[in-house]
Structures are given as structure tokens and as C-alpha cells.
Coordinates of C-alpha atoms in Angstrom, one line a residue:
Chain A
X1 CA -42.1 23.6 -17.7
X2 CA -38.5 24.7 -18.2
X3 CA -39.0 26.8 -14.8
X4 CA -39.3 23.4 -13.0
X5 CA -36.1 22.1 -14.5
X6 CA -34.1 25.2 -13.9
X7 CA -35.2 25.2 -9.9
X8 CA -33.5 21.6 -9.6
X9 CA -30.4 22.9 -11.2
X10 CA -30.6 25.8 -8.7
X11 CA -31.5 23.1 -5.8
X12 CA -28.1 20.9 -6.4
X13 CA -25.9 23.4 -6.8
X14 CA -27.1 25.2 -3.1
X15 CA -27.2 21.4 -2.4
X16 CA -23.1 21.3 -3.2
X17 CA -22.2 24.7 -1.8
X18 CA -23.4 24.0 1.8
X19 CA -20.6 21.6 2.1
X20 CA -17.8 24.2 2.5
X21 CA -14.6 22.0 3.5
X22 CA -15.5 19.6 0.7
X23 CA -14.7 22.8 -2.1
X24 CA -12.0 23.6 -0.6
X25 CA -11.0 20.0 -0.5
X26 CA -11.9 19.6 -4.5
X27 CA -9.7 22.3 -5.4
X28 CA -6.8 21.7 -3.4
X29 CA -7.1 17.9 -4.1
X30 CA -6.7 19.1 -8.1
X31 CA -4.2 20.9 -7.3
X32 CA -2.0 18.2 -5.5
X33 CA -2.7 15.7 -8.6
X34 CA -1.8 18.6 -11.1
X35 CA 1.7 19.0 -9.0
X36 CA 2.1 15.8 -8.8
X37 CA 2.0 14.8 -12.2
X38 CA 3.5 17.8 -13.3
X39 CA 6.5 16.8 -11.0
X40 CA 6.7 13.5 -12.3
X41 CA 7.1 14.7 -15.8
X42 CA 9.6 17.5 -15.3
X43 CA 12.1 15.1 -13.8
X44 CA 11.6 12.9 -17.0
X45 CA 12.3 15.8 -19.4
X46 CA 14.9 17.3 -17.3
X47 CA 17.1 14.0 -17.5
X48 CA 16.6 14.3 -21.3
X49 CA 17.8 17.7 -20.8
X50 CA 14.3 19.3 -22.4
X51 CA 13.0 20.8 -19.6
X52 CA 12.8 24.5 -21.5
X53 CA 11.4 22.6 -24.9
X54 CA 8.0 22.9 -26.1
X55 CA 7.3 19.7 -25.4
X56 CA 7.0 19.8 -22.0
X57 CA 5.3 22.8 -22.1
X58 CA 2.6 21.2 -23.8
X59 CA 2.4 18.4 -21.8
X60 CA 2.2 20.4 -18.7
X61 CA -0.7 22.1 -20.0
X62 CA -1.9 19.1 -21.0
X63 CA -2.1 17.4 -17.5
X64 CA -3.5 21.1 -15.9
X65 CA -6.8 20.9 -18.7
X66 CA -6.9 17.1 -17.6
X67 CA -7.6 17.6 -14.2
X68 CA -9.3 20.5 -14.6
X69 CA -11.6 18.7 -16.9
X70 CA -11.8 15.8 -14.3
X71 CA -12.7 18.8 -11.1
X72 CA -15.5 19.7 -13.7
X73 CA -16.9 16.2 -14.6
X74 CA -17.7 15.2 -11.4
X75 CA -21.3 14.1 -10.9
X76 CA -23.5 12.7 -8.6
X77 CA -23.1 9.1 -9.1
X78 CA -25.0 7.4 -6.4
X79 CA -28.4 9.6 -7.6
X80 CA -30.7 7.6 -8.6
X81 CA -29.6 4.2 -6.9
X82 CA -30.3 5.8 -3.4
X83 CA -33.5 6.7 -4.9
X84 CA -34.0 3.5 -6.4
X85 CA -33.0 1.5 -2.8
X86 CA -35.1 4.0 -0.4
X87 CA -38.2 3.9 -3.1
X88 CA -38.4 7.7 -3.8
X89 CA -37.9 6.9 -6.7
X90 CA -41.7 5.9 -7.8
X91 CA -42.7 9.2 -6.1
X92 CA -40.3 10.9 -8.5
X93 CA -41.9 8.5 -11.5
X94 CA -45.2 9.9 -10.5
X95 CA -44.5 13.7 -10.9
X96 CA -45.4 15.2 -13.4
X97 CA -41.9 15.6 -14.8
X98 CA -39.7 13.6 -17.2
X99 CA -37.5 11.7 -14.5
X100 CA -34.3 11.7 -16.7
X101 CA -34.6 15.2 -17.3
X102 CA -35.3 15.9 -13.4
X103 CA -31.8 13.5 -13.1
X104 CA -30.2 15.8 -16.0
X105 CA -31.1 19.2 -14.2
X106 CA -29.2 18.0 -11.0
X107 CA -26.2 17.0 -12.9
X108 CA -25.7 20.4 -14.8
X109 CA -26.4 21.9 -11.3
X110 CA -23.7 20.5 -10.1
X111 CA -21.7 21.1 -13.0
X112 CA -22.4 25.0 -12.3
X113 CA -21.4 24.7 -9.2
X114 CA -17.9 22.7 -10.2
X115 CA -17.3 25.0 -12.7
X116 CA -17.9 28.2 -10.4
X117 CA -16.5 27.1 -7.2
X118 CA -13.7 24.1 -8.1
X119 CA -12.5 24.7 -12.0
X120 CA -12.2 28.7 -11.8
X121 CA -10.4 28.6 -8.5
X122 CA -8.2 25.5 -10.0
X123 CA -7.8 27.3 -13.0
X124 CA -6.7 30.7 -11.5
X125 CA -3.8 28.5 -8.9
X126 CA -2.4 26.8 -12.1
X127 CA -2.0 30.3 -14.0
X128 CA 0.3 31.1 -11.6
X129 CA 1.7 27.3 -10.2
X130 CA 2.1 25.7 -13.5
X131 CA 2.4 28.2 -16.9
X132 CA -0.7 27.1 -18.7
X133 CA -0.2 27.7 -22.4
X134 CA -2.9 30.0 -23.7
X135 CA -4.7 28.2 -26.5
X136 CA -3.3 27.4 -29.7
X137 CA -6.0 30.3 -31.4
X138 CA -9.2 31.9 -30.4
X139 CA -11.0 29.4 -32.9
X140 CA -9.1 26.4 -31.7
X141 CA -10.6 27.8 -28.1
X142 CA -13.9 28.0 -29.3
X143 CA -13.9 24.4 -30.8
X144 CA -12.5 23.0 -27.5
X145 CA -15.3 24.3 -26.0
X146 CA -17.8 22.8 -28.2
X147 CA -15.4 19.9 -27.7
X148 CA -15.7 19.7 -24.1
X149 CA -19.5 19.8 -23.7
X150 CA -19.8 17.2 -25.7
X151 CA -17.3 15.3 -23.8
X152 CA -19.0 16.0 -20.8
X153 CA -22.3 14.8 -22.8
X154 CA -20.3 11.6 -23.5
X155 CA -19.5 11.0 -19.7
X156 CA -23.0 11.9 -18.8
X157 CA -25.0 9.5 -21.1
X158 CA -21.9 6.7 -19.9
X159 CA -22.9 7.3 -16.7
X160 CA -26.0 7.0 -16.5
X161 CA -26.2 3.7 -18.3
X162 CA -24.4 2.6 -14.8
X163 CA -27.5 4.8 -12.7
X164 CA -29.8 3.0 -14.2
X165 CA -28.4 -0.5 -13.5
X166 CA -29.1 0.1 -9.9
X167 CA -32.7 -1.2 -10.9
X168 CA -31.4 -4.3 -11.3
X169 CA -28.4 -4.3 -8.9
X170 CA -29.2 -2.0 -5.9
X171 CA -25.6 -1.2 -5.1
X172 CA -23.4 0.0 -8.0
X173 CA -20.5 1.1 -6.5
X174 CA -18.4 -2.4 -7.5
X175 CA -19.5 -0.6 -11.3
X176 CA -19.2 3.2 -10.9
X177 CA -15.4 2.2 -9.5
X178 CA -14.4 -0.5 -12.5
X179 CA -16.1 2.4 -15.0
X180 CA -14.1 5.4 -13.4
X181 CA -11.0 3.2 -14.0
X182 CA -11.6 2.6 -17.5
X183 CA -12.1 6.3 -18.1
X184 CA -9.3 7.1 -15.9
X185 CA -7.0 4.6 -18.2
X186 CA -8.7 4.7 -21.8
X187 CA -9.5 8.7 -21.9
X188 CA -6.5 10.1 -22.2
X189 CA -6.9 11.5 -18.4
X190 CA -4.1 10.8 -17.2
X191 CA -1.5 9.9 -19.5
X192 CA -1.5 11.9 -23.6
X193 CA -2.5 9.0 -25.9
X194 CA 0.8 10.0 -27.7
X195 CA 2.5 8.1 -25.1
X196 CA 0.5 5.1 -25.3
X197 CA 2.4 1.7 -27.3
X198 CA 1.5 2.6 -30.6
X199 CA -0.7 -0.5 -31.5
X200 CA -3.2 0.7 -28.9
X201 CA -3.5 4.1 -29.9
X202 CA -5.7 3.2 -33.1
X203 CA -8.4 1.0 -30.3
X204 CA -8.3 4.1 -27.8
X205 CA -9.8 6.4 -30.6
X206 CA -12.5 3.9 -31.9
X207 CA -13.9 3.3 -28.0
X208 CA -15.6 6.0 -26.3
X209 CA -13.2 6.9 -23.6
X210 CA -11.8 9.2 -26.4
X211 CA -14.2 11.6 -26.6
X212 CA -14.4 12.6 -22.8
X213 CA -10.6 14.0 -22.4
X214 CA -8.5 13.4 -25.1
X215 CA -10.5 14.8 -27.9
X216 CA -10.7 18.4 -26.2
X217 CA -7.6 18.9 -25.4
X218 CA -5.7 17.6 -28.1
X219 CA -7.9 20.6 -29.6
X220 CA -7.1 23.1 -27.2
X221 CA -3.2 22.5 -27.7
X222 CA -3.4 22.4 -31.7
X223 CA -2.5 19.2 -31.9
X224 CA -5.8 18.1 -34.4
X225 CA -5.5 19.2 -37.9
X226 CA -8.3 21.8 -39.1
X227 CA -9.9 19.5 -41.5
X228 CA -10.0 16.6 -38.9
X229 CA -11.8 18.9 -36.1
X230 CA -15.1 18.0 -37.2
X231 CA -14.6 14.9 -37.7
X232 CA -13.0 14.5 -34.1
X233 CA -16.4 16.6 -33.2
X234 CA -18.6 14.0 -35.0
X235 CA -17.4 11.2 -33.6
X236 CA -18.1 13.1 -30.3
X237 CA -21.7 13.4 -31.1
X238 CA -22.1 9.8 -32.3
X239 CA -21.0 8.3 -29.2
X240 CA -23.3 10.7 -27.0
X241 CA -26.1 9.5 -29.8
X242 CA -25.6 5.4 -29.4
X243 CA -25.1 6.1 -25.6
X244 CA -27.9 8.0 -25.2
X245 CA -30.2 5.3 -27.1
X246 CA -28.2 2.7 -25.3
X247 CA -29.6 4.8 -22.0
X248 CA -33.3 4.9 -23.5
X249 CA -33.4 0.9 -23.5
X250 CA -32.2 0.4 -20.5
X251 CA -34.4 3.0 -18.7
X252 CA -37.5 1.7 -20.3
X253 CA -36.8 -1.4 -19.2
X254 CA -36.3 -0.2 -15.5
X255 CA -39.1 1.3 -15.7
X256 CA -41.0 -1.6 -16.6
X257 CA -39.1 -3.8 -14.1
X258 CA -40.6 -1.0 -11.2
X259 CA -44.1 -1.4 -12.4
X260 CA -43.7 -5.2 -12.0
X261 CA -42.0 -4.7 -9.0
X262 CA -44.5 -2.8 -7.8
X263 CA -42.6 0.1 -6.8
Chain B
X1 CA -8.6 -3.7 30.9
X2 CA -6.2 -5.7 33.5
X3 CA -9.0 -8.1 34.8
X4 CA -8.4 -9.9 31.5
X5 CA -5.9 -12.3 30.9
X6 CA -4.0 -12.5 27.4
X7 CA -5.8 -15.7 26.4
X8 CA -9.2 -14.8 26.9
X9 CA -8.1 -11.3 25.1
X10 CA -7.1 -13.1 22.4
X11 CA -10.2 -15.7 22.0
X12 CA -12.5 -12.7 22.0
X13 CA -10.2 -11.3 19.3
X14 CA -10.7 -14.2 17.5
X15 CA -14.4 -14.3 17.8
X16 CA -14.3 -10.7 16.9
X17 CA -13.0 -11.6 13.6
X18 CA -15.2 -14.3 13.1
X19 CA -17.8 -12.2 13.0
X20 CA -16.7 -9.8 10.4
X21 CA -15.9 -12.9 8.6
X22 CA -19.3 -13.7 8.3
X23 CA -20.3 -10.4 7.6
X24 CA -18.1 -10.6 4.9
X25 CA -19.3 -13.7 3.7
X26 CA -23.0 -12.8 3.9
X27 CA -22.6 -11.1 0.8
X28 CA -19.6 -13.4 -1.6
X29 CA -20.8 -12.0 -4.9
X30 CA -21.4 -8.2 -3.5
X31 CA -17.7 -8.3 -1.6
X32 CA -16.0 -9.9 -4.3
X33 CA -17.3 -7.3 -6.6
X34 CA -16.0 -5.0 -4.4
X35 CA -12.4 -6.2 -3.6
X36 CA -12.4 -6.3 -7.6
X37 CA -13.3 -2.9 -8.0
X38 CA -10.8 -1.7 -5.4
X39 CA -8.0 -3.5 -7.1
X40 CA -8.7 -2.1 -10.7
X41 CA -8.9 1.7 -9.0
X42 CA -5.5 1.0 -7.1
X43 CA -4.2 -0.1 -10.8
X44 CA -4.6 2.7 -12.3
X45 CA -1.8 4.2 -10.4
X46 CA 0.6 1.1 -11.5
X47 CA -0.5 0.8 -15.4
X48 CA 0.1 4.5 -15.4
X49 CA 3.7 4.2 -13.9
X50 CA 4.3 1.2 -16.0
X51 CA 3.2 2.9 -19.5
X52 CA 5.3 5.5 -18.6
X53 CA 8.4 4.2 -17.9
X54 CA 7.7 1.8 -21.0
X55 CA 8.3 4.8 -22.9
X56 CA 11.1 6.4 -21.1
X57 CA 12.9 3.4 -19.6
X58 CA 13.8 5.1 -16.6
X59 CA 13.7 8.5 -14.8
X60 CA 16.9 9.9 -12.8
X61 CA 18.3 6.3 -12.6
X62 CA 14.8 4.6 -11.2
X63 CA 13.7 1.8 -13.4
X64 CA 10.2 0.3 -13.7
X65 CA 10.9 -2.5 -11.1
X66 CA 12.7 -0.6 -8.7
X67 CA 9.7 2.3 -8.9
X68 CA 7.1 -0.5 -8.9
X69 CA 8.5 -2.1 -5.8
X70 CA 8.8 1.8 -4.0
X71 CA 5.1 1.5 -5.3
X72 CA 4.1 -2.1 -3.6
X73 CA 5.2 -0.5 0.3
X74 CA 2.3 1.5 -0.1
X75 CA -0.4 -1.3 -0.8
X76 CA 0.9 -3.8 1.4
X77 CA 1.1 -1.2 4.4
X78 CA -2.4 0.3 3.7
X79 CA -3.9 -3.7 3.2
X80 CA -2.3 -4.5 6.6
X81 CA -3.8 -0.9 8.0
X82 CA -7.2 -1.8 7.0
X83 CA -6.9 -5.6 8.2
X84 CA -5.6 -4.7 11.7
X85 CA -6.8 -1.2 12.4
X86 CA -9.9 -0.4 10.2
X87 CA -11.9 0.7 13.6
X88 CA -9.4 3.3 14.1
X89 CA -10.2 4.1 10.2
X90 CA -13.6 4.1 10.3
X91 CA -13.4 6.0 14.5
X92 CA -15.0 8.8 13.0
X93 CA -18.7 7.3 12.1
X94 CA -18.6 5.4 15.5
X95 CA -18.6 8.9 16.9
X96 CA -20.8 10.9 15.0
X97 CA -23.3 7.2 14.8
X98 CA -22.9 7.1 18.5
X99 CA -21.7 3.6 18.3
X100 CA -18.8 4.9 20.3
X101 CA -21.1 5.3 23.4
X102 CA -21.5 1.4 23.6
X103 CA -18.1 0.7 23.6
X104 CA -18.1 3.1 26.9
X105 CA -20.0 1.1 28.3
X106 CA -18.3 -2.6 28.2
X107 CA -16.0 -3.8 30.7
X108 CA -13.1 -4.1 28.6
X109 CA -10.5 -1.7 26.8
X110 CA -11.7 0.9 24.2
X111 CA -8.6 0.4 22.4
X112 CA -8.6 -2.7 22.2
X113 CA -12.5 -3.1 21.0
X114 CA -11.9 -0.2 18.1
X115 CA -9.4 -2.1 16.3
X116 CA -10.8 -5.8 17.3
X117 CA -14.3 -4.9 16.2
X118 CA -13.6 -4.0 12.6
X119 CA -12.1 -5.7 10.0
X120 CA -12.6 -4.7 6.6
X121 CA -11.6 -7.6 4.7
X122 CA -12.7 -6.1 1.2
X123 CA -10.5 -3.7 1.5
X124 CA -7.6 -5.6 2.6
X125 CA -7.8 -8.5 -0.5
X126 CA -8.6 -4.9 -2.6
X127 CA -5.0 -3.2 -1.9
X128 CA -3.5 -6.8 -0.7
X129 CA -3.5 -8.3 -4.1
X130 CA -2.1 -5.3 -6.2
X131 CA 0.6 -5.1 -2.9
X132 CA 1.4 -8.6 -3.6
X133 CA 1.5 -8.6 -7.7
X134 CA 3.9 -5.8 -7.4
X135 CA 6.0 -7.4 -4.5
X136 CA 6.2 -11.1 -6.3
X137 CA 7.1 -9.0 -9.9
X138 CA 9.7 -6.9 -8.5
X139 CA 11.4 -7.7 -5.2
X140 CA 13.2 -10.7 -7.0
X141 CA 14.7 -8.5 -9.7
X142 CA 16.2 -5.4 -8.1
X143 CA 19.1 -6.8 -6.7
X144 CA 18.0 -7.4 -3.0
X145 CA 19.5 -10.8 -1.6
X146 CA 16.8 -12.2 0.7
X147 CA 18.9 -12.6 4.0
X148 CA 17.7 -13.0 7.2
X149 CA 18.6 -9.5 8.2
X150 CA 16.9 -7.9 4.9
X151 CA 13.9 -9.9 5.6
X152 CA 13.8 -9.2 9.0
X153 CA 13.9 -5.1 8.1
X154 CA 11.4 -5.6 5.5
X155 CA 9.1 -7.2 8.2
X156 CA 9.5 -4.4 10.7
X157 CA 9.2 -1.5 7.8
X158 CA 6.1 -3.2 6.8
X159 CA 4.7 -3.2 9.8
X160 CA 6.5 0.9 10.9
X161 CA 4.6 1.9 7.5
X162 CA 1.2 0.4 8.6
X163 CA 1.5 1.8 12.3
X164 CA 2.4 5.3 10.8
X165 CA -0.9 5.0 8.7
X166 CA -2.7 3.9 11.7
X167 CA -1.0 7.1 13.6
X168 CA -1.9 9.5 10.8
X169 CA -5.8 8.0 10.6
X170 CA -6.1 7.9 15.0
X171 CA -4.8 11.7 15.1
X172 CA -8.0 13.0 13.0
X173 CA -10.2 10.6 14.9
X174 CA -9.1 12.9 17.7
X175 CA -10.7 16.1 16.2
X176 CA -13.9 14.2 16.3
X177 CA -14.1 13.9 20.2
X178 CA -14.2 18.1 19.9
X179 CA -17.2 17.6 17.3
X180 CA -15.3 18.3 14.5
X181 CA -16.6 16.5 11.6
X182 CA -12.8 15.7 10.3
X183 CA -13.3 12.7 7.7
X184 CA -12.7 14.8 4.7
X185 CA -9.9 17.2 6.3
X186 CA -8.3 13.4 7.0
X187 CA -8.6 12.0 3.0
X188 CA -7.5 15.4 1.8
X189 CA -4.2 15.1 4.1
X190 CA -3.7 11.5 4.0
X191 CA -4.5 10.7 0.4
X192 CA -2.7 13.3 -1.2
X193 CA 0.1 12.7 0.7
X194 CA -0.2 8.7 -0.4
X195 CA -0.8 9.9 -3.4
X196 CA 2.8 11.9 -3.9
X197 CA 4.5 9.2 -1.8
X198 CA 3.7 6.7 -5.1
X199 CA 6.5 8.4 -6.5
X200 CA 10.3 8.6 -5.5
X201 CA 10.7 11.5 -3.0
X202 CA 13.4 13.1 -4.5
X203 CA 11.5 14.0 -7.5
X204 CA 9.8 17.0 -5.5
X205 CA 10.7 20.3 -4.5
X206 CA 12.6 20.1 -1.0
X207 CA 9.9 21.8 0.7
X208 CA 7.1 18.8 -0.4
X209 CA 10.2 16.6 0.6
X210 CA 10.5 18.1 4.0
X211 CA 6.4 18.1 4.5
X212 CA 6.7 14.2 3.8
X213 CA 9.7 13.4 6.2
X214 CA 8.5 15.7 9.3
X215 CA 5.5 16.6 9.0
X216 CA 3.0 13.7 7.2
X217 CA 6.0 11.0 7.7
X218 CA 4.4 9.0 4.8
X219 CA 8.5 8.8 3.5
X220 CA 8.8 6.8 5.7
X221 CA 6.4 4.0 4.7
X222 CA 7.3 3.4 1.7
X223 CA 10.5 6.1 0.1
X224 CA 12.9 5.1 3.3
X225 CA 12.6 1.6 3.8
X226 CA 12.3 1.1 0.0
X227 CA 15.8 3.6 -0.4
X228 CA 17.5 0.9 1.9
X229 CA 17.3 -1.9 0.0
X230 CA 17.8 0.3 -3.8
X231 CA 20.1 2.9 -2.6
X232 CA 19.5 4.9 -5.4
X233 CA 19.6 8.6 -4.1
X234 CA 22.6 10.1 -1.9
X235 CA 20.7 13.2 -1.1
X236 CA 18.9 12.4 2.3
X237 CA 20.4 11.2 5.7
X238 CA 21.1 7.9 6.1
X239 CA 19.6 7.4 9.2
X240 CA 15.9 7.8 7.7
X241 CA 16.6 4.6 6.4
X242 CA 16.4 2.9 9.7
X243 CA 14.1 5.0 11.5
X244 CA 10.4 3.6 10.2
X245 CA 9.7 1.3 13.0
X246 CA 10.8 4.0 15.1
X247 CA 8.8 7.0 13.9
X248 CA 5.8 4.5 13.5
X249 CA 5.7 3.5 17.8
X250 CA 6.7 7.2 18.5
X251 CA 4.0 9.0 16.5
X252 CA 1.5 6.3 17.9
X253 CA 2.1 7.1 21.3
X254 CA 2.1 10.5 21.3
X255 CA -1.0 10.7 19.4
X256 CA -2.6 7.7 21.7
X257 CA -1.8 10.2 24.4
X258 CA -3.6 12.8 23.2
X259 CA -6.6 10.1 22.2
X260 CA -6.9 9.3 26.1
X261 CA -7.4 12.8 26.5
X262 CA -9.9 13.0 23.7
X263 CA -11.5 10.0 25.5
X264 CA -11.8 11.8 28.9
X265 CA -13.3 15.4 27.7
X266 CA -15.5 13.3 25.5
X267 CA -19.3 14.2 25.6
X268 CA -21.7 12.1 23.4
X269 CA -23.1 13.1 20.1
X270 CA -26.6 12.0 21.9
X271 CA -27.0 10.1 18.0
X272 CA -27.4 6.4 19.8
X273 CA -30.0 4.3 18.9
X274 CA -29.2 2.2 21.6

């Protein structure tokens, strides 16, 4: 049964690669945001005079994880709505195959592929463009990564409570755009929460938003305290927890709204 | 295109628009959703530049109102781009649909049929709105006295920046006569290059500076005419300043020039379902 999942993981990320302009595109596109940020900063610390400082250092890095984490976490988001609006979708309910793990396979397909052909690539340029610091220790490393798959878990389960609305709403894109914004803004992406007017700091951790970007890196760069790792990790694995039941509802519920439909 | 006079020209025009009107219209709630969505994506950019500079107050002499109007070119150039020239955006399906083939075949100038038969109203109130927020925040309270003759050079930059967009957006439709599928080539180019023209040129390294004056003029909509009225950096020529109108009708023609020969080597995609 596995088998059948791994072939749709194989079948989106050959899906992705024959699109050859578009991976180039992804990478140089991360690269351009990456400069440009970067660019935007230095002339901030250099009027402060603190350009050499390890402070900008780590907020270089900093912006390079963020945008390499945002080249990784791209999915698929119009899925299962064009399967919803061209009725495949009820061929796909009828195979013998759980639908949201068919819809899961995809998604780490294309992750594979991201993380093969955009992140590396990306990752490689900004070694030599942008002096990455190396991580704060190998265990702080090996936590990050924990860190980011369950980040990436977060944004999934997010997601796909948006997918599934296409049931109801047939075109999502008005809600896959407001979403990416609040990611964008609330995560951490693209501004350190350090940064942020400190009364909104303390709201930004208790949403989920936190958990996709800022969690990760601030654990990359050393900047979480041993003893509040796991609890940073926990939180993590609550929110992909409540989002993932969250998910479950809703799915039953389209799934029952197709059968009434009928399909 | 000469059989035509300018009055009947301009009442198809007019019916032209009506139509996308409607189409527009056909679907309030879905649009509006839409336009909404647009504006809180284009705001990221601003909240960003505005928490920012909330921290740091300002960065080489730019303050938030003086960066925030650099900012509001940008949106008020693209919302006019898309409201007058979104066929010459969107030149690249009509090719590849074969739509482009009817248009062959009217009586009447292809030119003038791309840009009259598409409006995209969504996106125009999308960018419009943020363009006009930042404009009615900031252009009061950087110092500019609202004279005839500033006015009058804001109205022409406006309208150089939206022309150089158009430019920028007609040259890739030109690849697509030679079967070139160029839309993502095109966003690669001409978003990045929005995207670094949000902030103040000379922040970059002189060669991204260079790329933006000569060879992706996007300074040009927004850095130059915005520079004229703030005169904050005494690093570039002062000429630039004066030249958007300029570099917009140039860069048109000579890319509507090599269009025409697009149009005449042009063989269909044989997609029509007409």
C-alpha cells in the first residue's frame, strides 16, 4: 500500500521537473528576494556603523534560512480545487486509496523536488553571495531540522484547511492569497519577530504563524534557550495536532457535501 | 485602421469597456474577493517597510513617508498599466489560446483591439487602493508644494512609469510571435525588478543600479520621478530626473517596432477554437 503512495510522490516531482525555466526561475527569484533584503538591511546597519557586528551577521543569515525555507514550502495550492471544479475528484474518492494521503504524497513530492532542485542550488549561491553562518552547534542543527519539518507540517495541515474549502467555494484563490499574506506577515518570514513593537511579539508566538518560520530559525541561530527548545518543539506539534483535527472536520464534511451533491 | 474616424474609435472603446464592466460585475462577491486579496498581498511589502523603519526611524536619510511615497509610484503606475494595457499584459495567452487569430481577422487596428479589449478592473482597484493610501498618507507630508508645474510632472511621470511597464510587458509578448512560451522569463524579469525598485536605488551595488537605469528602466518609474520631488541623494545625474516620460515613448516605440515585425513573421499556433 505504501508502494502506491510512494509512486505519487515520484509522479509530482517528474510532474515539477519537466518545467525547466520555472527551476531556474524559483531559484533565481530566491535569490533576488535574499539580495534584496539583505541590501536593505546592510544600508540600515551600515548608517549605525555595525555593519562588521554580529548582529547583522545573524540577521543576514536569518533572511537567507527565511527564503530558503519559503523556496522549500512551496506546494501545490490549487490541487484539489481543480479536482474539485473538473469532478475528478469523485474518481479519486472512489480509488481505493485514502484521498488525503494521495493529496499528502503529491505535496512531499514536490517538496523533494524543491529541496533537490530550488533549496540546494539556493543554498549553495548564498554560501558564496551572502556568508551564511554555520549553525550555532551540530545539536542546535539537528533540532532545527526537527524544527523545520514540523514547520513545514504546520504549513501543510494550514493549508489544506484552505484546499478543502474549495468544496464549498470552487475558487480559492481570493483565500490562498489573504492566507499567504498572513503567513508572509505573522511568521516571522520576512521580518525577525525581534523587530516587531514589542506588545505584538507575545500574540505572534501564541498564533500559529510561529511555528512555520520563526521557530526554526531562531533555533538554527542559537537564539532559543536549551530548556525552552522543546517547549518551542511542542508547541510546534500542537498546532500541526489542532490543525490537523481542524482538517479532519472539515474534510468529512466535504465529503458528505459531495455525496449530496452527487458528485 | 484609417477608415475609422476618432469618434467612432472612441465609442467602440467605450463599448469595449463596457463589456468588461459587466464581466466584472457578473461576479461582485468573486471580484471583490479578489481586489481584496490583491491589496492585502501588495501590503505586505508596505507593513514590512513601515515596521521597519518604526524601528529604525530612518535609513541613509529616507524616512517612512518619503520611502512610502517612492513606494506608492509603483502601485499607481502598475494600477494604471493594468487599467489601460492589460491586453498587452495578458498578449501572451491570446497567442498561445489563439485568440490572437481573430483579432487578424477584424477590420480594425490590432493595437488598438489588444489594449481596448481587456480591462482587468480587479486588478486595477487591487494595486489602485494601496497606490492611493500611500499617496493620500504621504505626498502631503514630505515637503512637496502642489504647484501647477509639480503636478503637472507628477501627471506625466505617472503616466512615463505606466508606459515603461507597458514597454517592458509588449517586448516579451514579442518572443511569443517566435513560439517562445515567455510568461515566466517576463515575471522573473519584471517582478524582481519591481520588486528591488520598492526600495531607494541607491541602496544597491552600482551594478543592480546601472541594470535598473539602462537596462530594466524600472528607476525610472518610480526612484527618478520620486528623487525630483525628495532630492534626497546627490549621486545620480540630474537629468534622470526629467527623462521618465521620455524613456517611456522611446522604449515603446522601439519595441512597437519590433512588435510589427513580430506581427508580420507571425504564423498561428493553429490552437483556435474559432
Amino acid at each position: 500500500m505504501t508502494r502506491a503512495y510512494l509512486e505519487f510522490a515520484k509522479k509530482s516531482f517528474q510532474n515539477n521537473i519537466v518545467y525547466r525555466s520555472e527551476y531556474v526561475a524559483g531559484v533565481i527569484n530566491a535569490i533576488v528576494m535574499i539580495f534584496v533584503n539583505i541590501a536593505i538591511w546592510k544600508a540600515i546597519y551600515e548608517e549605525e556603523g555595525s555593519l562588521e557586528g554580529v548582529q547583522f551577521k545573524i540577521l543576514a543569515t536569518y533572511i537567507v534560512l527565511s527564503f530558503l525555507l519559503q523556496t522549500l514550502y512551496v506546494m501545490d495550492e490549487y490541487f484539489i480545487e481543480v479536482k474539485v471544479r473538473n469532478g475528478l475528484v469523485s474518481s479519486d474518492l472512489l480509488k481505493p486509496i485514502g484521498f488525503r494521503l494521495y493529496v499528502f504524497s503529491y505535496t512531499v513530492g514536490t517538496l523533494a523536488f524543491r529541496f533537490l532542485l530550488q533549496m540546494l542550488p539556493a543554498l549553495i549561491l548564498s554560501i558564496f553571495l551572502f556568508h551564511l553562518l554555520f549553525p550555532f552547534s551540530t545539536v542546535m542543527f539537528l533540532y532545527f531540522l526537527v524544527s523545520a519539518i514540523l514547520g513545514y507540517l504546520v504549513l501543510y495541515n494550514l493549508n489544506f484547511l484552505i484546499w478543502v474549502s474549495s468544496f464549498w467555494f470552487y475558487w480559492t484563490f481570493s483565500l490562498v492569497t489573504i492566507k499567504d499574506a498572513a503567513v508572509m506577515l505573522l511568521s516571522g518570514a520576512l521580518i525577525p519577530f525581534w523587530f516587531m513593537p514589542e506588545g505584538m511579539i507575545d500574540t505572534l508566538q501564541l498564533l500559529p504563524f510561529a511555528s512555520i518560520y520563526s521557530t526554526p530559525i531562531q533555533i538554527y541561530l542559537g537564539m532559543v534557550p536549551e530548556d525552552e527548545i522543546l517547549t518551542g518543539l511542542i508547541r510546534q506539534a500542537v498546532w500541526v495536532l489542532v490543525l490537523y483535527a481542524v482538517g479532519h472536520v472539515l474534510w468529512k464534511g466535504a465529503s458528505r457535501k459531495l455525496v449530496v451533491q452527487g458528485g | 485602421m484609417g477608415k475609422h474616424s476618432m469618434r467612432s474609435l472612441f465609442v467602440l472603446f467605450f463599448k469595449y469597456s463596457n463589456m468588461n464592466l459587466k464581466l466584472a460585475l457578473e461576479y461582485k462577491l468573486n471580484r471583490s474577493l479578489i481586489a481584496l486579496a490583491i491589496f492585502c498581498r501588495e501590503m505586505i511589502g508596505v507593513v514590512v517597510m513601515f515596521l521597519i523603519l518604526l524601528r529604525f526611524l530612518h535609513i541613509r536619510g529616507w524616512e517612512i513617508h518619503e520611502m512610502l511615497f517612492l513606494y506608492s509610484f509603483l502601485f499607481l503606475s502598475y494600477s494604471l498599466f493594468v487599467l489601460l494595457f492589460a491586453g498587452i499584459r495578458d498578449f501572451d495567452n491570446m497567442v498561445h489560446s489563439g485568440d490572437f487569430d481573430r483579432l487578424l481577422t477584424r477590420p480594425l487596428g490590432l493595437m488598438y483591439q489588444i489594449i481596448s479589449a481587456r480591462i482587468d478592473f480587479t486588478a486595477t482597484i487591487g494595486h489602485g487602493v494601496v497606490g492611493i493610501v500611500l499617496f493620500m498618507n504621504t505626498a502631503f507630508s514630505v515637503g512637496i508644494e502642489w504647484n501647477w508645474q509639480n503636478s503637472l510632472y507628477y501627471v506625466l511621470a505617472l503616466i512615463g512609469g505606466t508606459i515603461i511597464q507597458a514597454s517592458l510587458f509588449l517586448l516579451s509578448a514579442c518572443f511569443s510571435f517566435w513560439a517562445v512560451k515567455t510568461e515566466n522569463l517576463r515575471n522573473l524579469i519584471f517582478f524582481n525588478a519591481r520588486r528591488i525598485a520598492g526600495y531607494p536605488l541607491s541602496f544597491y551595488p552600482v551594478f543592480i543600479q546601472k541594470l535598473l537605469i539602462f537596462v530594466i528602466p524600472f528607476s525610472f518609474v518610480n526612484y527618478f520621478p520620486a528623487q525630483y520631488f525628495l532630492r534626497k541623494d546627490g549621486s545620480f545625474w540630474e537629468g534622470y530626473l526629467y527623462l521618465t516620460p521620455v524613456v517611456g515613448a522611446l522604449l515603446f516605440y522601439l519595441v512597437f517596432l519590433l512588435w510589427k515585425l513580430g506581427v508580420r513573421s507571425y504564423t498561428s499556433t493553429g490552437n483556435s477554437v474559432y
